[in-house]
Short mmCIF file of C-alpha atoms and ligand atoms in Angstrom, two decimals:
data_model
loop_
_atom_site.label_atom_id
_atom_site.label_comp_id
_atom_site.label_asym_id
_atom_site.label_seq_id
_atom_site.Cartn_x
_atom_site.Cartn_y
_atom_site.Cartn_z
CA UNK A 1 0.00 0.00 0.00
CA UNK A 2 0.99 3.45 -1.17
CA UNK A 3 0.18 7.14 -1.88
CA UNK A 4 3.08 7.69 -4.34
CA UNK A 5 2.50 8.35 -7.55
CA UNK A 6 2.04 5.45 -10.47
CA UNK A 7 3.62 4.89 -13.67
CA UNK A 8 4.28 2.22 -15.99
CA UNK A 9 2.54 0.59 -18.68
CA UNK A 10 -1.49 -0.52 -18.19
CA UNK A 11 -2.00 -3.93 -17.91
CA UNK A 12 -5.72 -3.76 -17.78
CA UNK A 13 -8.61 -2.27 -15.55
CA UNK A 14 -10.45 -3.94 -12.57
CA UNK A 15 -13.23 -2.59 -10.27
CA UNK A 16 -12.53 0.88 -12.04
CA UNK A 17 -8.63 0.69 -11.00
CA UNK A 18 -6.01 0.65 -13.36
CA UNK A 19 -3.32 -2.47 -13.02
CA UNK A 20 0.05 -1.01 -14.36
CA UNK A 21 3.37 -2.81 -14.82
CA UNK A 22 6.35 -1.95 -14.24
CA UNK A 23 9.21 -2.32 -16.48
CA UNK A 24 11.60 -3.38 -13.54
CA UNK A 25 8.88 -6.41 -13.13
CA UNK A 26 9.93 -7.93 -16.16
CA UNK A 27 13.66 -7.64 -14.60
CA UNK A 28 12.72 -9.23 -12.02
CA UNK A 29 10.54 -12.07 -13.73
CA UNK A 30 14.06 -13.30 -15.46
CA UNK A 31 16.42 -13.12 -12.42
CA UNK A 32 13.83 -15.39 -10.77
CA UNK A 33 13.62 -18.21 -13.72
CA UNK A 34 17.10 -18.15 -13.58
CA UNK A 35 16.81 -18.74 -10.27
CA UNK A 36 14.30 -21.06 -9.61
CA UNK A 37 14.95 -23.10 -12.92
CA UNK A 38 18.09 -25.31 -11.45
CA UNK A 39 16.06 -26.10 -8.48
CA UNK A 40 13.72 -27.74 -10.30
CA UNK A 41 16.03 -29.47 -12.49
CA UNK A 42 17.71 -30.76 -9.57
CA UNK A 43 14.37 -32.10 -8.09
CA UNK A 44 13.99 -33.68 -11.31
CA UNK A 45 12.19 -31.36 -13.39
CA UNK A 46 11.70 -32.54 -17.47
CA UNK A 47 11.43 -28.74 -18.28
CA UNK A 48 12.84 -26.44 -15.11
CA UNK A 49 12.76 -23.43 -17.24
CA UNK A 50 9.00 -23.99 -17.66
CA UNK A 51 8.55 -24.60 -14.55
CA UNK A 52 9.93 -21.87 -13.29
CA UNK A 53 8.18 -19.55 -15.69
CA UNK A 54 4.87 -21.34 -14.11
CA UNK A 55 5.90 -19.98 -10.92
CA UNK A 56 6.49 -16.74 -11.63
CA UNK A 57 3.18 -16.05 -13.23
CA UNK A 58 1.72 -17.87 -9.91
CA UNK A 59 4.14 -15.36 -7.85
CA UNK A 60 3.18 -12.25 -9.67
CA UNK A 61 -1.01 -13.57 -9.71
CA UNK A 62 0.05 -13.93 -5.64
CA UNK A 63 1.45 -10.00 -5.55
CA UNK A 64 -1.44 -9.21 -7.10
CA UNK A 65 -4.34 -10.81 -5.21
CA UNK A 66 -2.15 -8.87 -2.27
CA UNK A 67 -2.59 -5.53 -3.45
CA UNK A 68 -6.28 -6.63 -4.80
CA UNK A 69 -7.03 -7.29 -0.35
CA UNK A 70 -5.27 -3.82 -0.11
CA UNK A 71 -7.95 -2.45 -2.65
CA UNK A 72 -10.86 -4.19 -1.13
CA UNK A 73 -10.44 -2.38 2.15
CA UNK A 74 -9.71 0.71 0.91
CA UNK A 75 -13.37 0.33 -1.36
CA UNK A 76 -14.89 -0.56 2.01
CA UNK A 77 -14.00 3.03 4.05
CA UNK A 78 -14.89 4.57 0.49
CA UNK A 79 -11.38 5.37 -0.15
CA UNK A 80 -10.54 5.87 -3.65
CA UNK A 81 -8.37 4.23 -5.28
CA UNK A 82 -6.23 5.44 -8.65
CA UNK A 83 -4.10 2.27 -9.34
CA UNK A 84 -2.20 -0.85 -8.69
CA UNK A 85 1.17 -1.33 -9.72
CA UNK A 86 2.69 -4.34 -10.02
CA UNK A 87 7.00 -3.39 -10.29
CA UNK A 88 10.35 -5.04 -9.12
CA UNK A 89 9.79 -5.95 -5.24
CA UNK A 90 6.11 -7.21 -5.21
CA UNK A 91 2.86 -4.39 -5.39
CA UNK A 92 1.55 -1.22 -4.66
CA UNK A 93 -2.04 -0.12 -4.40
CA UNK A 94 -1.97 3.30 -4.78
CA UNK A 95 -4.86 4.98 -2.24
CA UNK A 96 -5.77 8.84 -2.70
CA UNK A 97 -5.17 10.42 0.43
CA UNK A 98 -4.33 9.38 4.07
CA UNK A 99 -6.54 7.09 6.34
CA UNK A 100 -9.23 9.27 8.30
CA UNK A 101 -8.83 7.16 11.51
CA UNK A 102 -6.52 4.71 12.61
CA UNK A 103 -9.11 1.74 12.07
CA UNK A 104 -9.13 2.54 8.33
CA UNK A 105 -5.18 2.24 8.09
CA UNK A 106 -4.90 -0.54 10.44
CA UNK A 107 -7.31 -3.15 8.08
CA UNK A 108 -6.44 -1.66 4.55
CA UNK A 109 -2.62 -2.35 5.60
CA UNK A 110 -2.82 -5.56 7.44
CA UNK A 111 -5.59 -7.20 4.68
CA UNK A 112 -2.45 -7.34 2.23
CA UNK A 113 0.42 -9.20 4.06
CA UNK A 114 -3.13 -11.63 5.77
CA UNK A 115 -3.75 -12.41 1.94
CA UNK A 116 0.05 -13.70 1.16
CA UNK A 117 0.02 -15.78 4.10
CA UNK A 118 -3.17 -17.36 3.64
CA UNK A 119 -2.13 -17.81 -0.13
CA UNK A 120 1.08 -19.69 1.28
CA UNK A 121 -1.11 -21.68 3.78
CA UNK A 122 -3.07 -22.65 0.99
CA UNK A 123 -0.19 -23.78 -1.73
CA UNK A 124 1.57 -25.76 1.58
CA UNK A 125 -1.94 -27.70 2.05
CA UNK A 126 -2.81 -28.63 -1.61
CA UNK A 127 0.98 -29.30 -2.53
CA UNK A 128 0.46 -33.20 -1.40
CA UNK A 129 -2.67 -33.40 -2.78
CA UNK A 130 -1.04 -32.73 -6.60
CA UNK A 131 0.91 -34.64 -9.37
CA UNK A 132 4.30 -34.03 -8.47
CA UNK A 133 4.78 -31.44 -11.37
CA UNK A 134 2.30 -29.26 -9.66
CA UNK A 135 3.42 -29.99 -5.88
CA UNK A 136 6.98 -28.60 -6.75
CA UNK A 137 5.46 -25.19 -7.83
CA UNK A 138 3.05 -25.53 -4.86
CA UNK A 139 5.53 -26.13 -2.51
CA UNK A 140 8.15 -22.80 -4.14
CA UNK A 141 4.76 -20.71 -4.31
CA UNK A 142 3.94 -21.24 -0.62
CA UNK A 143 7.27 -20.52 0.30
CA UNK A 144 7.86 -16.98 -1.50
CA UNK A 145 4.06 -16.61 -0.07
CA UNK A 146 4.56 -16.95 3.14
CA UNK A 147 8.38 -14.81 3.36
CA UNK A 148 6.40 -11.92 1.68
CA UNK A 149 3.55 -12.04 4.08
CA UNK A 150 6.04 -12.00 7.07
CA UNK A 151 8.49 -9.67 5.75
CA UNK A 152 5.73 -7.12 4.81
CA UNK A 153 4.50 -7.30 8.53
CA UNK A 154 8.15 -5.83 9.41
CA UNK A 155 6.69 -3.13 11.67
CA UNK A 156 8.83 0.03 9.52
CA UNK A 157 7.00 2.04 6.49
CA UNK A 158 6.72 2.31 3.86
CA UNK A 159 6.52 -1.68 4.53
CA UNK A 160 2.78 -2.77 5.56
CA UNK A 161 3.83 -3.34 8.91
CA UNK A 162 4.53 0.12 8.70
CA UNK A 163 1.32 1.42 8.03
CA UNK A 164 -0.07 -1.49 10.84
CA UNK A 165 2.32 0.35 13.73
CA UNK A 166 1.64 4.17 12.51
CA UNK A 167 -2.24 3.28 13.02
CA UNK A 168 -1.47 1.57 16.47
CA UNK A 169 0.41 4.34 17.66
CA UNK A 170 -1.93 6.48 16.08
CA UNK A 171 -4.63 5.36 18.18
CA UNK A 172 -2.82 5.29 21.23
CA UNK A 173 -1.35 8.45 21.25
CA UNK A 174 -3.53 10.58 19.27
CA UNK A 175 -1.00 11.65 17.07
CA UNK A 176 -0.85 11.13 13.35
CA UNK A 177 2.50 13.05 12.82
CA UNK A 178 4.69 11.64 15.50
CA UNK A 179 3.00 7.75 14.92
CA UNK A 180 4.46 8.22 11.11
CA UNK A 181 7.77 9.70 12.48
CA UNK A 182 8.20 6.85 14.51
CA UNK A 183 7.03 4.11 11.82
CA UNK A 184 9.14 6.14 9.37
CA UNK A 185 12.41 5.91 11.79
CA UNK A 186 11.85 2.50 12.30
CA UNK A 187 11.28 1.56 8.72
CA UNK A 188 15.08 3.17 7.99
CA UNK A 189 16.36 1.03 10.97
CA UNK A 190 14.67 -2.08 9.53
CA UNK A 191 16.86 -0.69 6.09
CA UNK A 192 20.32 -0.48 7.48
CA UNK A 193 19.64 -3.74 9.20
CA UNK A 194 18.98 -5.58 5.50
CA UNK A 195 22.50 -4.41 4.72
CA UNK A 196 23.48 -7.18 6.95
CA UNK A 197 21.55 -10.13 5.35
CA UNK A 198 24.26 -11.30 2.93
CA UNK A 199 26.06 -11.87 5.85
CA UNK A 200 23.55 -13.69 7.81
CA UNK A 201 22.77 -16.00 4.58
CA UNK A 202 26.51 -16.80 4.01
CA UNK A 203 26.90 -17.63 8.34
CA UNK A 204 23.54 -19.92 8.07
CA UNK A 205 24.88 -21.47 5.07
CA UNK A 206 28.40 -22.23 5.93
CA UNK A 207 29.30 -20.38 2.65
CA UNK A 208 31.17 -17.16 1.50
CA UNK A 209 29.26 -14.18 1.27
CA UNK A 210 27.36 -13.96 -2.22
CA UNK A 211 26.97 -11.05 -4.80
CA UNK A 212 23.57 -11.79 -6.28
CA UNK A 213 22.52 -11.65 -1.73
CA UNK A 214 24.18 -8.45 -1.51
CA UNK A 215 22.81 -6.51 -4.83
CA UNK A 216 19.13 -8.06 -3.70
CA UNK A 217 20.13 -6.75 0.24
CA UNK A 218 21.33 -3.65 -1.22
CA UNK A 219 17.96 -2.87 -3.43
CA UNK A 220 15.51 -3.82 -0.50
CA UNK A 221 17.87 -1.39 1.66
CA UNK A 222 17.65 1.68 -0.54
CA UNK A 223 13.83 0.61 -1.18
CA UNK A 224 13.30 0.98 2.60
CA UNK A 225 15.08 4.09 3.29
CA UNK A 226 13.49 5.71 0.46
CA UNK A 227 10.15 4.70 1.08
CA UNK A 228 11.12 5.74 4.74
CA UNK A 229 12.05 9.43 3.69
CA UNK A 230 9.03 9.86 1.92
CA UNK A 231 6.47 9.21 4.45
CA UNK A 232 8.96 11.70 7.08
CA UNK A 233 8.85 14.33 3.56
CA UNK A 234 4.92 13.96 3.55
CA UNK A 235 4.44 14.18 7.22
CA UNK A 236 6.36 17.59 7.31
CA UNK A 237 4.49 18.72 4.32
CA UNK A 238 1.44 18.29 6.29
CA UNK A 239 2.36 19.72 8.67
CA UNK A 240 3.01 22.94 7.08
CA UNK A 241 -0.46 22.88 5.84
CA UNK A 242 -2.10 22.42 8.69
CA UNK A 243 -2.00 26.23 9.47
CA UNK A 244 -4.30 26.41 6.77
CA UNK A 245 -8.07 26.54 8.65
CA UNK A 246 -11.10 27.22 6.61
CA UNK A 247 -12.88 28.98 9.34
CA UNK A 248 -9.82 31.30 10.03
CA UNK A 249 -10.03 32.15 6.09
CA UNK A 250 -14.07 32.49 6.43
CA UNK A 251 -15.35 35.73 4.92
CA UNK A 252 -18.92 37.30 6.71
CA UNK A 253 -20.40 38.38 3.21
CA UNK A 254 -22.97 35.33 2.70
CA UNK A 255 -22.04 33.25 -0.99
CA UNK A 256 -24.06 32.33 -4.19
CA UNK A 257 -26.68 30.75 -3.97
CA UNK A 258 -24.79 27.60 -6.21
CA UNK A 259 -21.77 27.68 -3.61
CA UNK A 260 -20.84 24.20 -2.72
CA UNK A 261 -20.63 23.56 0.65
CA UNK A 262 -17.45 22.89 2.95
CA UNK A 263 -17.05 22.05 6.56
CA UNK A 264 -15.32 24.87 8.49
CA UNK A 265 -13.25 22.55 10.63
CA UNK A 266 -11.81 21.53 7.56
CA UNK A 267 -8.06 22.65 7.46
CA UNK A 268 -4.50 21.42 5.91
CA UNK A 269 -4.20 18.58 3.33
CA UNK A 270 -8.01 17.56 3.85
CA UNK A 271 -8.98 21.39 2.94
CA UNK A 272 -6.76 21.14 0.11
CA UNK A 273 -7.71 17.89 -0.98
CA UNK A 274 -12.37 18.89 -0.91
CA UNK A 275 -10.91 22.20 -2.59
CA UNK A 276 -9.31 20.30 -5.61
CA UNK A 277 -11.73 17.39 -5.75
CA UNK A 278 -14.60 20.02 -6.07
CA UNK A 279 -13.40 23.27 -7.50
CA UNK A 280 -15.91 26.03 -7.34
CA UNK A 281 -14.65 30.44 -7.02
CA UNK A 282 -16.50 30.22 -3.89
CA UNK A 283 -17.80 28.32 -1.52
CA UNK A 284 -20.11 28.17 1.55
CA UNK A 285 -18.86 27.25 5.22
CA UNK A 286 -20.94 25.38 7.28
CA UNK A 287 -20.74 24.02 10.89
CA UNK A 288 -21.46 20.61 12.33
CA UNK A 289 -25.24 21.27 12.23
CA UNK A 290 -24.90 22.06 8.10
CA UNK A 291 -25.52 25.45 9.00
CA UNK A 292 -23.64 28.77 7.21
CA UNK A 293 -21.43 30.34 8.66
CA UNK A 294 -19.55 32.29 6.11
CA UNK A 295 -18.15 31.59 2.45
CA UNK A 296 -14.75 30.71 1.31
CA UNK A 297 -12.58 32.19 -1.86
CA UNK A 298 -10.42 29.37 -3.61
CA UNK A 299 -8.05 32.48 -4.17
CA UNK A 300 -7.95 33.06 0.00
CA UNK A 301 -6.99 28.97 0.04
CA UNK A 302 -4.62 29.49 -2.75
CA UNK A 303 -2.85 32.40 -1.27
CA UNK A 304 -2.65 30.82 1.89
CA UNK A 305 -1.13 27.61 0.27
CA UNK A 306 1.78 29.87 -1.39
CA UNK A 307 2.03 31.32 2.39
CA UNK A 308 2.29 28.08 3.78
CA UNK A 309 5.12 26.47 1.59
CA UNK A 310 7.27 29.57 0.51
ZN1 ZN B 401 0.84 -4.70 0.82
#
C-alpha cells in the first residue's frame, strides 16, 4: 500500500482501477527463472525453465491478489483508489489520500500481508494433494508466499507493517505526525539492518558471502530508506499545511446561492484535498449542524497555500 504516484505501462482495468506494470517487473521475472529453474532441475524437473516460468506467473497472480485485499479495504472506508502497480519488489495499491482514523489504516494495511500468508497456507496444504509437477510449484509458491507475508508485517513504512504500527500508535497516542515519524524511523532502521543479510545468509549457510545476496540486500535497503524518507517528507508537508483553517479564512459576506458547501473545521491537506476534488470560485462554510457560517474564496486557500510552503 501506497500514496506515491504510479507509472508504468497498463495492464488492464479492474473494479474501475487501473493495473500497471512496471518495467523493472519484467527484470525481475528473469532473475527469478534463472533462479528457480536449477532447483527444479535438480528435483527432477523434465522442463525447469518452464517450470519456473509457471511460478512466476503464480508469484506475480500472488502479488497481485495482495494488493487486490489492499484495494478491497480501501473500497470498504470509500477510499478511492487510482491504481495498482505491479514493479520489481512485489505491489503497490496506490490509495488517494491518508486514512481518516486509525481503524481505516490498520485493516487496509494488514488485509495485504493476511492475503500472502493465507495464499502460502493454501499452496503448503494442496501441494500433497497434486501430481508431483504441480506440488513442486506448490511447494516454491507457498514458500515466496509466506516470506512476503512475514516480511511485509516488518513493523517500519513504507513496509505494511509500517502502516499497521503508525495506526497503532496512532490510536494510542492521538498523534498522526509523531506515529508516522516513529514508523518512518523505524522503517530506515529495519533498512540499514537488511544491509546485513548477505552476511547472515553466508553464516547460516556455511558459505562465503554472495553477490547476487548483496545486490538483492542492497535494493531492498535503498527501497526501505526511500520509502522511509518519503512518508517523514509527507508528514512535514502536512504539517506545514495544517495552518491552513477554513474557518480562520471564512469571509462574513454570505455566498451564491450555487456555492458548494465545505465544513469549516476543515483545514490542511483535507482542505486542500475537498478544494481540488470540487473546485468552485466560492464556496459556503458550514458548521457541524450544516448550518452557514460564512463563504470561502479558492483564491484566499490558494494564497494561503503559497504562504504556507514559501
Ligand atoms: Zn501490501
Amino acid at each position: 500500500m501506497s500514496t506515491r504516484l504510479p507509472g508504468g505501462l497498463r495492464l488492464g482495468r479492474v473494479a474501475g482501477v487501473d493495473v500497471l506494470v512496471r518495467p523493472s517487473l519484467l527484470v525481475m521475472a528473469v532473475v527469478l527463472v534463472v533462479l528457480f529453474a536449477p532447483q527444479f532441475e535438480l528435483v527432477g524437473y523434465s522442463s525447469p525453465v518452464l517450470a519456473a516460468l509457471v511460478l512466476v506467473v503464480v508469484l506475480y497472480v500472488s502479488v497481485f491478489l495482495h494488493e487486490c485485499a489492499h484495494l478491497a479495504a480501501a473500497r470498504l472506508y470509500r477510499m478511492p483508489v487510482s491504481s495498482i502497480t505491479l514493479h520489481l519488489l512485489g505491489g503497490e495499491t496506490v490509495i488517494e489520500g491518508e486514512s481518516r482514523t486509525p481503524a481505516q489504516e490498520l485493516w487496509t494495511s494488514v488485509v495485504g500481508p493476511l492475503t500472502s500468508l493465507a495464499l502460502g497456507g493454501l499452496s503448503l496444504v494442496a501441494a500433497p494433494h497434486t501430481p508431483p509437477a504441480v506440488e513442486g510449484i506448490l511447494l516454491a509458491s507457498a514458500y515466496v508466499n509466506l516470506v512476503v507475508g512475514v516480511v511485509n508485517l516488518v513493523p517500519g513504512l513504507p513496509l505494511d507493517g509500517g502502516h499497521v504500527l503508525r495506526a497503532v500508535l496512532w490510536g494510542l497516542l492521538r498523534d498522526q505526525s509523531l506515529a508516522t515519524v516513529v514508523a518512518a524511523r523505524c522503517g530506515q532502521v529495519f533498512a540499514v539492518a537488511a544491509l546485513s543479510l548477505p552476511f547472515v545468509l553466508a553464516r547460516t549457510r556455511g558459505t562465503s558471502v554472495q553477490l547476487f545476496d548483496v545486490a538483492l540486500a542492497a535494493l531492498i535497503a535503498w527501497f526501505l530508506w526511500s520509502g522511509a524518507v518519503q512518508s517523514l517528507r509527507a508528514t512535514r508537508w502536512a504539517e506545514a499545511l495544517d495552518v491552513i483553517v477554513a474557518r480562520e479564512l471564512a469571509l462574513a459576506e454570505p455566498a451564491p446561492d450555487d456555492a458548494p458547501p465545505l465544513p469549516a473545521d476543515l483545514r490542511g491537506v483535507a482542505l486542500l484535498r475537498s478544494v481540488a476534488m470540487n473546485p468552485a470560485p466560492v464556496y459556503v462554510l458550514v458548521d457541524d449542524g450544516g448550518r452557514p457560517v460564512g463563504s470561502l474564496r479558492a483564491s484566499d486557500v490558494d494564497a494561503a497555500y503559497r504562504r504556507a510552503t514559501d
